[in-house]
Amino acid sequence: MPDQRPPLPDPAPAPVVVAGPPEADESHSVLAALRSPRRLRTETLAGLVVALALIPEAIAFSVIAGVDPRVGLFASFTMAVSIAFLGGRPAMISAATGAVALVVAPVAPRYGVDYLMATIVLAGILQVVLGLLGVARLMRFVPRSVMVGFVNALAILVLMSQVPHLTGVPFLVYPLVAVGVVVIVLLPRWTTAVPAPLVAVVLLTAATVLGAIKVPTVGDEGELPESLPSLLVPHVPLTLETLRIIAPYALAVAVVGLLESLLTAKLVDDITDTHSNKTREAWGQGGANIITGFFGGMGGCAVIGQTMMNVKISGARTRISTFLAGVFLLVLVVGLGDVVAVVPMAALVAVMIMVSVGAFDWHSVHPRTLRRMPRSETAVMLTTVAVTVTTHNLAFGVGAGVLVATLLFARRVAHFTTVTRLDTDDDDGQRVYAVEGELFFASSNDLVYRFDYAGDPQDVVIDMSRATVWDASTVATLDAIRHKYASKGKTVTIVGMDPASAQRHDRLAGNLGAGG
């Protein structure tokens, strides 16, 4: 029986929903985590695990920077707590880092700790300015192959940083590390109620203490502070000479810190399938460094190892874990320094080894992937890894990767430009050429050699309807072609340019010097 009901009206168009910031996602909301005991437990335990892992690294970075261990520890505390409120990427960990330590290493030994503090404050100011100017938008020009190389290089550096803790040590360190790795790998198969790294740290600490096993501990890495950090103003003269001393180091800290932080934020975006506010992250890093400088810290930025531990291994998703990592760090080193001092380094080495294994993009080096991937992409990835690992400087590695990617792209696009003769020998008095492709400094460089200046007739037409003029180099090349034909008494007519190309050509043609 046919349906006798009147037809339904056309449905109203679905409303356009604009995605909010990551905090709008239930899994990334601080309020939602506070209302959920399970989520809050995950965030809290993740912060505790990260705090334990930050202690030996902060001490090691202090040694690199030539300052007292408390300078690095206070930097990690103030960076983590500050960025939890100021940053644009929830769950990302910022603290004292090796990249910043290497940059500022000459400052304290040469000029004193006060100059180091002033350097970090100025670096933070520069980061705020760069963030407000929109430097974060430059991340779109970082190719995927550079990102893969960045991740793989950091995984290798994290693993390499554990080598000193595995050389020249008692034999029992090795089985302890092996047990820690096994616990971290196998425990999540039975339960995820407690982060496996925390369980490994507690078990190995209990085993070494109860069994009176003599192995290197956190306390052996350096003296832990016994007091809280206090607000300080750097005692440096406010002169141009002071600015001349600290400005180069501050600029380097600002650039390296932003680069590492924004790339790490992008990596966390991919892992959590969310989008973060990179502009806020940029000026947030600057604000955190300003605060850190005034509290006597050595500055810092996002740390990939602890971030991966927080997000990928422990499952944290909100700012709570970042905030608690800083709070737990201070409580552990100041209030529970004697307890933390007995934690065996073998436990933390096991955690960082698994962080390295988890962070590395194994798919990128699989033989099947390498066979399918264009050689240029693989070359960019390997360049990024090689330079980063060799220099221990992420800025150099990423810069080299972007440079190689740009050169290879320019070389590839340059071969897509063609010049075709359209007329026949029967067309008396006129020659027509069609130019096709994207014309810029690389692709238009040899365009001038594609024409028969001596053999062409009096009138030459160049059809640009399938070409785009992108820069002054191309306009200069077209001027040179006109000039060569004019020297032989011949005229050139350029036709078919799209509006943007025509505007660029008309503005520059004849005004670029020789050959115009």
mmCIF file of C-alpha atoms in Angstrom, residues 18-29 87-90 274-277 280 319:
data_model
loop_
_atom_site.group_PDB
_atom_site.id
_atom_site.type_symbol
_atom_site.label_atom_id
_atom_site.label_comp_id
_atom_site.label_asym_id
_atom_site.label_seq_id
_atom_site.Cartn_x
_atom_site.Cartn_y
_atom_site.Cartn_z
ATOM 1 C CA VAL A 18 33.495 25.540 15.100
ATOM 2 C CA ALA A 19 35.953 23.396 17.004
ATOM 3 C CA GLY A 20 37.116 24.989 20.187
ATOM 4 C CA PRO A 21 40.527 24.765 21.793
ATOM 5 C CA PRO A 22 41.784 21.415 23.088
ATOM 6 C CA GLU A 23 40.329 22.175 26.511
ATOM 7 C CA ALA A 24 36.876 21.934 24.954
ATOM 8 C CA ASP A 25 37.477 18.222 24.393
ATOM 9 C CA GLU A 26 36.184 16.253 27.383
ATOM 10 C CA SER A 27 39.422 14.253 27.628
ATOM 11 C CA HIS A 28 41.503 17.459 27.721
ATOM 12 C CA SER A 29 39.322 19.453 30.137
ATOM 13 C CA GLY A 87 51.050 27.420 27.465
ATOM 14 C CA GLY A 88 48.879 26.495 24.528
ATOM 15 C CA ARG A 89 49.510 22.727 24.500
ATOM 16 C CA PRO A 90 47.950 20.810 27.423
ATOM 17 C CA THR A 274 43.923 17.445 18.832
ATOM 18 C CA HIS A 275 44.941 20.935 17.778
ATOM 19 C CA SER A 276 46.750 23.313 20.119
ATOM 20 C CA ASN A 277 47.257 27.068 20.064
ATOM 21 C CA ARG A 280 49.810 31.000 22.788
ATOM 22 C CA ARG A 319 47.380 20.734 32.293
#
